[in-house]
Amino acid sequence: DEAGKLLINASLIGGISSIIIIGLLVAGVLLLNYPAHVETLIILGILLVVLPSTEASIFEAAITGLEKMEWILMARLPMTVLQVGSSILLLMLGFDIEILFVVLAIYYVSVTVIYVYFFKSSLNSFQLQIDRSLVALLIRQAIPFVIIMSLSQVFLQADRIFLSKLRDTETVGLYATGAMLIQLIYMAAPAVMISLFPGLSRAYRKSQDHFSNLVSQIFKLLLITVFPLTIMIISLAGIMILFVFGDSYEPSIIILQILALGILPSILSRLLYRVLLASDNERLGINVTLVSGAVNLILNILLIPRYGAVGAGIASVCTILVSFLQNFFYANRVIRFNFVTSFWLPMISVVIGSLLFLWLMDWNI
């Protein structure tokens, strides 16, 4: 009943925070020592895309809460087809790459307009009315999430900043190439977690035993399904890098293989973080972010000067492992894990699979 009112006031906060984020992002780009034309291109993208994408994400958060995921499909699917088609057409007509950011900004604005239509036609409470007390309440409730997301994003970029300062732009590019395919997987992970969250929240409020059992089963399912994906990426890293980017990016192969080691703990950590959110323990996430961030900075300082991009990859994977262990520790305080079924038996399979993989590597299979 309050969704429309909450959404409008959250959108105001999103607009104000976007302006602040734009300033921080531009400052961050200026620290990365990109060539002038690349720097200008990235800043243009930030100025055009951050605000409309933020508003779209706030609407999608409300839609997720209402469990009307078909609204997102109805808005995103046709607009994505138009975005991709128009981008290809404009590039073929000779427009510069800057046009892609313009198209992307139009895409997010269009998606948000469609969401507004859905809300206005479905919710009686959807009114353009600002409530100062509600804005203050939302800001207070948002603070832990803002801290977690802001710090985690800063720490995620620390490796690139150190590489650009201690090495050169080419090293940053090779590292980013190795990380690119991993990021595609991480882009899909939030969709899975968003779809799981409403069910987790309902289960927690219904029964602690049901919640614990549900989390244990999902944990097991993710562990045994993501592991083969990790092995596949490590096995095919050379083929994927050389096919997509060419021989000059061969140094990125080892980066991709190292970063692939972090996929499994990263996905599991994302689930455990949602467990903390569903059980109203989101402030524990701040502890996880601070400790992981400190570990990340220390490892980058120690490893990048000696090992370059490889050191940055090792630092990233170690940071993910530290984050996973913390989330597992805190989540285990909230629920009672069935360790044998959800952790030890799948982990035995993972160890056996890893040993078989190492053995088969000598066979060039």
Short mmCIF file of C-alpha atoms in Angstrom, two decimals:
data_model
loop_
_atom_site.label_atom_id
_atom_site.label_comp_id
_atom_site.label_asym_id
_atom_site.label_seq_id
_atom_site.Cartn_x
_atom_site.Cartn_y
_atom_site.Cartn_z
CA ASP A 1 0.00 0.00 0.00
CA GLU A 2 2.88 2.34 0.70
CA ALA A 3 4.96 1.32 -2.32
CA GLY A 4 4.10 4.34 -4.46
CA LYS A 5 4.78 6.84 -1.69
CA LEU A 6 8.04 5.14 -0.76
CA LEU A 7 9.13 5.01 -4.39
CA ILE A 8 8.65 8.71 -5.10
CA ASN A 9 10.59 9.76 -2.02
CA ALA A 10 13.32 7.20 -2.69
CA SER A 11 13.62 8.58 -6.24
CA LEU A 12 14.34 12.02 -4.80
CA ILE A 13 17.14 10.53 -2.70
CA GLY A 14 18.40 8.69 -5.78
CA GLY A 15 18.57 11.92 -7.76
CA ILE A 16 20.53 13.75 -5.06
CA SER A 17 22.89 10.81 -4.47
CA SER A 18 23.47 10.48 -8.23
CA ILE A 19 24.81 14.03 -8.37
CA ILE A 20 27.24 13.23 -5.54
CA ILE A 21 28.26 9.93 -7.17
CA ILE A 22 28.87 11.66 -10.51
CA GLY A 23 31.31 14.01 -8.81
CA LEU A 24 33.14 11.14 -7.08
CA LEU A 25 33.32 9.07 -10.27
CA VAL A 26 34.70 11.94 -12.32
CA ALA A 27 37.33 12.54 -9.63
CA GLY A 28 38.21 8.84 -9.70
CA VAL A 29 38.62 8.84 -13.47
CA LEU A 30 40.95 11.82 -13.27
CA LEU A 31 43.20 9.78 -10.95
CA LEU A 32 43.58 6.87 -13.38
CA ASN A 33 45.94 8.57 -15.85
CA TYR A 34 43.95 7.67 -18.95
CA PRO A 35 44.83 9.38 -22.25
CA ALA A 36 42.89 12.63 -22.71
CA HIS A 37 40.45 11.30 -25.33
CA VAL A 38 39.66 8.19 -23.25
CA GLU A 39 39.21 10.30 -20.12
CA THR A 40 36.77 12.60 -21.95
CA LEU A 41 34.81 9.60 -23.25
CA ILE A 42 34.44 8.01 -19.81
CA ILE A 43 33.38 11.30 -18.18
CA LEU A 44 30.77 11.80 -20.90
CA GLY A 45 29.38 8.35 -20.12
CA ILE A 46 29.24 9.13 -16.41
CA LEU A 47 27.42 12.43 -16.96
CA LEU A 48 24.85 10.90 -19.30
CA VAL A 49 24.17 7.52 -17.70
CA VAL A 50 24.51 7.62 -13.90
CA LEU A 51 21.34 9.57 -13.05
CA PRO A 52 18.85 7.77 -15.34
CA SER A 53 20.33 4.34 -14.52
CA THR A 54 20.02 5.11 -10.81
CA GLU A 55 16.35 6.03 -11.14
CA ALA A 56 15.68 2.90 -13.19
CA SER A 57 17.35 0.75 -10.53
CA ILE A 58 15.23 2.32 -7.76
CA PHE A 59 12.06 1.55 -9.68
CA GLU A 60 13.27 -2.01 -10.24
CA ALA A 61 13.96 -2.40 -6.52
CA ALA A 62 10.34 -1.44 -5.81
CA ILE A 63 9.13 -3.81 -8.53
CA THR A 64 11.17 -6.61 -6.96
CA GLY A 65 9.59 -5.89 -3.59
CA LEU A 66 6.14 -6.13 -5.17
CA GLU A 67 7.26 -9.32 -6.97
CA LYS A 68 6.10 -7.96 -10.32
CA MET A 69 9.21 -9.06 -12.21
CA GLU A 70 7.24 -9.29 -15.45
CA TRP A 71 7.15 -5.47 -15.44
CA ILE A 72 10.95 -5.41 -15.74
CA LEU A 73 10.82 -7.94 -18.58
CA MET A 74 8.12 -5.96 -20.41
CA ALA A 75 10.17 -2.77 -20.15
CA ARG A 76 13.70 -4.08 -20.59
CA LEU A 77 13.28 -6.58 -23.40
CA PRO A 78 11.86 -4.33 -26.15
CA MET A 79 13.99 -1.35 -25.10
CA THR A 80 17.15 -3.50 -25.10
CA VAL A 81 16.40 -4.69 -28.64
CA LEU A 82 15.92 -1.07 -29.73
CA GLN A 83 19.07 0.02 -27.91
CA VAL A 84 21.29 -2.64 -29.49
CA GLY A 85 19.76 -2.20 -32.95
CA SER A 86 20.03 1.58 -32.94
CA SER A 87 23.61 1.44 -31.59
CA ILE A 88 24.73 -0.85 -34.41
CA LEU A 89 22.92 1.27 -37.01
CA LEU A 90 24.40 4.56 -35.78
CA LEU A 91 27.94 3.12 -35.72
CA MET A 92 27.48 1.79 -39.26
CA LEU A 93 26.37 5.29 -40.33
CA GLY A 94 29.69 6.67 -39.12
CA PHE A 95 28.87 8.15 -35.71
CA ASP A 96 31.64 8.14 -33.11
CA ILE A 97 31.57 5.88 -30.07
CA GLU A 98 30.20 8.74 -27.95
CA ILE A 99 26.78 8.07 -29.51
CA LEU A 100 26.60 4.82 -27.54
CA PHE A 101 26.36 6.74 -24.28
CA VAL A 102 23.59 8.91 -25.69
CA VAL A 103 21.67 5.81 -26.75
CA LEU A 104 22.25 4.24 -23.33
CA ALA A 105 20.96 7.34 -21.54
CA ILE A 106 17.84 7.34 -23.73
CA TYR A 107 17.41 3.64 -22.93
CA TYR A 108 17.38 4.20 -19.16
CA VAL A 109 15.07 7.21 -19.43
CA SER A 110 12.65 5.22 -21.59
CA VAL A 111 12.69 2.25 -19.20
CA THR A 112 11.98 4.55 -16.25
CA VAL A 113 9.06 6.19 -18.08
CA ILE A 114 7.57 2.74 -18.74
CA TYR A 115 7.93 1.88 -15.06
CA VAL A 116 6.14 5.12 -14.11
CA TYR A 117 3.26 4.11 -16.37
CA PHE A 118 3.04 0.67 -14.74
CA PHE A 119 3.01 2.15 -11.25
CA LYS A 120 0.47 4.86 -12.05
CA SER A 121 -1.90 2.34 -13.63
CA SER A 122 -1.54 -0.24 -10.83
CA LEU A 123 -1.02 1.61 -7.55
CA ASN A 124 -3.47 4.10 -6.06
CA SER A 125 -0.73 5.33 -3.72
CA PHE A 126 1.54 6.44 -6.57
CA GLN A 127 1.51 10.23 -6.20
CA LEU A 128 4.18 12.84 -6.80
CA GLN A 129 4.24 13.96 -3.17
CA ILE A 130 7.39 14.54 -1.14
CA ASP A 131 7.26 13.65 2.55
CA ARG A 132 10.22 15.10 4.46
CA SER A 133 9.85 12.73 7.40
CA LEU A 134 9.73 9.76 5.05
CA VAL A 135 12.80 11.03 3.17
CA ALA A 136 14.65 11.28 6.49
CA LEU A 137 13.55 7.75 7.45
CA LEU A 138 14.67 6.30 4.11
CA ILE A 139 18.04 8.04 4.37
CA ARG A 140 18.62 6.57 7.84
CA GLN A 141 17.69 3.10 6.63
CA ALA A 142 19.82 3.50 3.51
CA ILE A 143 23.01 4.54 5.32
CA PRO A 144 24.32 0.96 5.95
CA PHE A 145 23.72 0.03 2.31
CA VAL A 146 25.35 3.23 1.06
CA ILE A 147 28.42 2.58 3.20
CA ILE A 148 28.65 -1.05 2.06
CA MET A 149 28.19 -0.28 -1.64
CA SER A 150 30.42 2.81 -1.66
CA LEU A 151 33.31 1.17 0.15
CA SER A 152 33.06 -2.04 -1.85
CA GLN A 153 33.12 -0.11 -5.13
CA VAL A 154 36.13 1.93 -4.00
CA PHE A 155 37.99 -1.23 -3.02
CA LEU A 156 37.00 -2.94 -6.27
CA GLN A 157 38.75 -0.17 -8.19
CA ALA A 158 41.82 -0.09 -5.95
CA ASP A 159 43.68 -2.66 -8.04
CA ARG A 160 43.29 -0.61 -11.22
CA ILE A 161 44.37 2.59 -9.45
CA PHE A 162 47.50 0.90 -8.05
CA LEU A 163 48.29 -0.65 -11.44
CA SER A 164 47.96 2.70 -13.20
CA LYS A 165 50.21 4.41 -10.66
CA LEU A 166 52.82 1.68 -10.19
CA ARG A 167 52.87 0.22 -13.71
CA ASP A 168 51.34 1.71 -16.88
CA THR A 169 48.07 2.04 -18.79
CA GLU A 170 48.86 -1.03 -20.90
CA THR A 171 49.05 -3.18 -17.76
CA VAL A 172 45.68 -1.81 -16.64
CA GLY A 173 44.24 -2.76 -20.03
CA LEU A 174 45.60 -6.31 -19.89
CA TYR A 175 44.23 -6.74 -16.38
CA ALA A 176 40.84 -5.31 -17.35
CA THR A 177 40.69 -7.68 -20.33
CA GLY A 178 41.23 -10.69 -18.08
CA ALA A 179 38.60 -9.40 -15.65
CA MET A 180 36.04 -8.61 -18.36
CA LEU A 181 34.71 -12.15 -18.84
CA ILE A 182 34.47 -12.62 -15.06
CA GLN A 183 32.49 -9.38 -14.79
CA LEU A 184 29.96 -10.75 -17.29
CA ILE A 185 29.26 -13.59 -14.86
CA TYR A 186 29.04 -11.18 -11.95
CA MET A 187 26.50 -9.14 -13.92
CA ALA A 188 24.19 -12.16 -13.99
CA ALA A 189 24.63 -12.95 -10.29
CA PRO A 190 22.52 -10.01 -8.99
CA ALA A 191 19.55 -11.16 -11.06
CA VAL A 192 19.69 -14.56 -9.34
CA MET A 193 20.06 -13.01 -5.89
CA ILE A 194 17.24 -10.51 -6.49
CA SER A 195 14.91 -13.35 -7.45
CA LEU A 196 15.88 -15.28 -4.30
CA PHE A 197 15.58 -12.42 -1.81
CA PRO A 198 11.76 -12.10 -1.45
CA GLY A 199 11.50 -15.83 -0.76
CA LEU A 200 14.32 -15.68 1.79
CA SER A 201 12.68 -12.75 3.55
CA ARG A 202 9.30 -14.51 3.75
CA ALA A 203 10.96 -17.72 4.97
CA TYR A 204 12.77 -15.88 7.77
CA ARG A 205 9.55 -14.30 9.03
CA LYS A 206 7.66 -17.59 8.75
CA SER A 207 10.00 -20.00 10.52
CA GLN A 208 13.65 -20.01 11.60
CA ASP A 209 13.93 -23.74 10.85
CA HIS A 210 12.44 -23.31 7.37
CA PHE A 211 14.77 -20.37 6.72
CA SER A 212 17.85 -22.36 7.80
CA ASN A 213 16.89 -25.34 5.68
CA LEU A 214 16.16 -23.15 2.64
CA VAL A 215 19.51 -21.34 2.87
CA SER A 216 21.39 -24.64 3.31
CA GLN A 217 19.74 -26.09 0.20
CA ILE A 218 20.41 -23.00 -1.94
CA PHE A 219 24.01 -22.87 -0.69
CA LYS A 220 24.52 -26.50 -1.71
CA LEU A 221 22.87 -25.95 -5.10
CA LEU A 222 25.05 -22.94 -5.90
CA LEU A 223 28.20 -24.69 -4.74
CA ILE A 224 27.74 -27.73 -6.97
CA THR A 225 26.53 -25.79 -10.03
CA VAL A 226 29.01 -22.89 -10.04
CA PHE A 227 32.09 -25.09 -9.57
CA PRO A 228 31.91 -26.62 -13.10
CA LEU A 229 31.56 -23.10 -14.51
CA THR A 230 34.80 -22.14 -12.74
CA ILE A 231 36.61 -25.18 -14.15
CA MET A 232 35.28 -24.45 -17.64
CA ILE A 233 36.55 -20.85 -17.61
CA ILE A 234 39.99 -21.89 -16.32
CA SER A 235 40.21 -24.61 -19.00
CA LEU A 236 39.08 -22.43 -21.89
CA ALA A 237 40.69 -19.14 -20.80
CA GLY A 238 43.32 -19.25 -23.53
CA ILE A 239 40.82 -20.01 -26.27
CA MET A 240 38.41 -17.28 -25.12
CA ILE A 241 41.02 -14.53 -24.73
CA LEU A 242 42.84 -15.23 -28.00
CA PHE A 243 39.62 -15.67 -29.99
CA VAL A 244 37.93 -12.51 -28.70
CA PHE A 245 40.89 -10.14 -28.27
CA GLY A 246 43.80 -11.55 -30.29
CA ASP A 247 47.37 -12.70 -29.69
CA SER A 248 48.50 -9.37 -28.23
CA TYR A 249 46.33 -10.06 -25.16
CA GLU A 250 47.96 -13.40 -24.32
CA PRO A 251 49.21 -12.04 -20.93
CA SER A 252 45.53 -11.64 -19.94
CA ILE A 253 45.02 -15.44 -19.98
CA ILE A 254 46.69 -16.01 -16.62
CA ILE A 255 44.74 -13.05 -15.18
CA LEU A 256 41.45 -14.62 -16.25
CA GLN A 257 42.44 -17.99 -14.78
CA ILE A 258 43.41 -16.44 -11.45
CA LEU A 259 40.25 -14.33 -11.21
CA ALA A 260 38.12 -17.37 -12.11
CA LEU A 261 39.19 -18.91 -8.79
CA GLY A 262 37.13 -16.23 -7.06
CA ILE A 263 33.84 -17.00 -8.84
CA LEU A 264 32.66 -19.74 -6.48
CA PRO A 265 33.35 -17.93 -3.16
CA SER A 266 32.00 -14.69 -4.65
CA ILE A 267 28.64 -16.23 -5.64
CA LEU A 268 28.31 -17.98 -2.27
CA SER A 269 29.23 -14.77 -0.46
CA ARG A 270 26.48 -12.90 -2.33
CA LEU A 271 23.94 -15.45 -1.10
CA LEU A 272 25.15 -15.18 2.50
CA TYR A 273 24.97 -11.38 2.29
CA ARG A 274 21.29 -11.71 1.26
CA VAL A 275 20.81 -13.96 4.29
CA LEU A 276 22.03 -11.11 6.49
CA LEU A 277 19.67 -8.69 4.72
CA ALA A 278 16.65 -11.01 4.97
CA SER A 279 17.28 -11.41 8.72
CA ASP A 280 17.63 -7.63 9.31
CA ASN A 281 21.38 -7.86 9.99
CA GLU A 282 22.55 -5.64 7.15
CA ARG A 283 24.85 -3.67 9.44
CA LEU A 284 27.07 -6.74 9.74
CA GLY A 285 27.76 -6.18 6.05
CA ILE A 286 29.65 -3.00 6.98
CA ASN A 287 32.07 -5.06 9.08
CA VAL A 288 32.61 -7.44 6.16
CA THR A 289 33.25 -4.56 3.75
CA LEU A 290 35.71 -2.76 6.04
CA VAL A 291 37.80 -5.86 6.80
CA SER A 292 37.78 -7.03 3.18
CA GLY A 293 38.70 -3.55 1.98
CA ALA A 294 41.64 -3.33 4.39
CA VAL A 295 42.88 -6.75 3.23
CA ASN A 296 42.50 -5.68 -0.40
CA LEU A 297 44.53 -2.50 0.07
CA ILE A 298 47.31 -4.28 1.97
CA LEU A 299 47.59 -7.07 -0.61
CA ASN A 300 47.59 -4.63 -3.52
CA ILE A 301 50.38 -2.63 -1.89
CA LEU A 302 52.41 -5.79 -1.28
CA LEU A 303 51.79 -7.71 -4.51
CA ILE A 304 51.37 -5.21 -7.37
CA PRO A 305 54.88 -3.66 -7.19
CA ARG A 306 56.43 -7.14 -7.45
CA TYR A 307 53.99 -9.10 -9.63
CA GLY A 308 52.01 -6.44 -11.51
CA ALA A 309 48.66 -7.55 -12.93
CA VAL A 310 49.12 -11.10 -11.62
CA GLY A 311 49.57 -9.67 -8.13
CA ALA A 312 46.39 -7.63 -8.55
CA GLY A 313 44.51 -10.80 -9.53
CA ILE A 314 45.83 -12.70 -6.50
CA ALA A 315 44.86 -9.79 -4.24
CA SER A 316 41.35 -9.78 -5.70
CA VAL A 317 40.82 -13.52 -5.16
CA CYS A 318 42.20 -13.39 -1.60
CA THR A 319 39.88 -10.49 -0.82
CA ILE A 320 36.88 -12.46 -2.11
CA LEU A 321 37.87 -15.40 0.11
CA VAL A 322 38.14 -13.16 3.17
CA SER A 323 34.73 -11.67 2.38
CA PHE A 324 33.21 -15.14 1.98
CA LEU A 325 34.63 -16.39 5.29
CA GLN A 326 33.25 -13.35 7.11
CA ASN A 327 29.80 -13.65 5.54
CA PHE A 328 29.78 -17.37 6.33
CA PHE A 329 30.72 -16.66 9.96
CA TYR A 330 28.01 -14.03 10.43
CA ALA A 331 25.36 -15.99 8.54
CA ASN A 332 26.06 -19.04 10.66
CA ARG A 333 25.21 -16.94 13.72
CA VAL A 334 21.82 -16.14 12.17
CA ILE A 335 20.96 -19.64 10.93
CA ARG A 336 21.98 -23.19 11.79
CA PHE A 337 23.78 -24.54 8.76
CA ASN A 338 23.50 -28.23 7.98
CA PHE A 339 27.25 -28.44 7.50
CA VAL A 340 27.43 -32.06 6.32
CA THR A 341 24.77 -31.73 3.63
CA SER A 342 25.27 -28.13 2.49
CA PHE A 343 29.04 -27.72 2.85
CA TRP A 344 31.25 -30.73 3.51
CA LEU A 345 29.82 -33.22 1.01
CA PRO A 346 29.80 -30.70 -1.89
CA MET A 347 33.28 -29.51 -0.89
CA ILE A 348 34.57 -33.09 -1.04
CA SER A 349 33.20 -33.25 -4.59
CA VAL A 350 34.88 -29.93 -5.41
CA VAL A 351 38.23 -31.17 -4.12
CA ILE A 352 37.93 -34.42 -6.11
CA GLY A 353 36.92 -32.46 -9.21
CA SER A 354 39.86 -30.09 -8.79
CA LEU A 355 42.33 -32.97 -8.46
CA LEU A 356 40.90 -34.65 -11.56
CA PHE A 357 41.18 -31.36 -13.43
CA LEU A 358 44.85 -30.96 -12.48
CA TRP A 359 45.51 -34.54 -13.59
CA LEU A 360 43.73 -34.05 -16.91
CA MET A 361 45.66 -30.83 -17.60
CA ASP A 362 48.73 -32.98 -18.25
CA TRP A 363 46.72 -34.83 -20.91
CA ASN A 364 45.96 -31.53 -22.67
CA ILE A 365 42.22 -32.24 -22.44
#
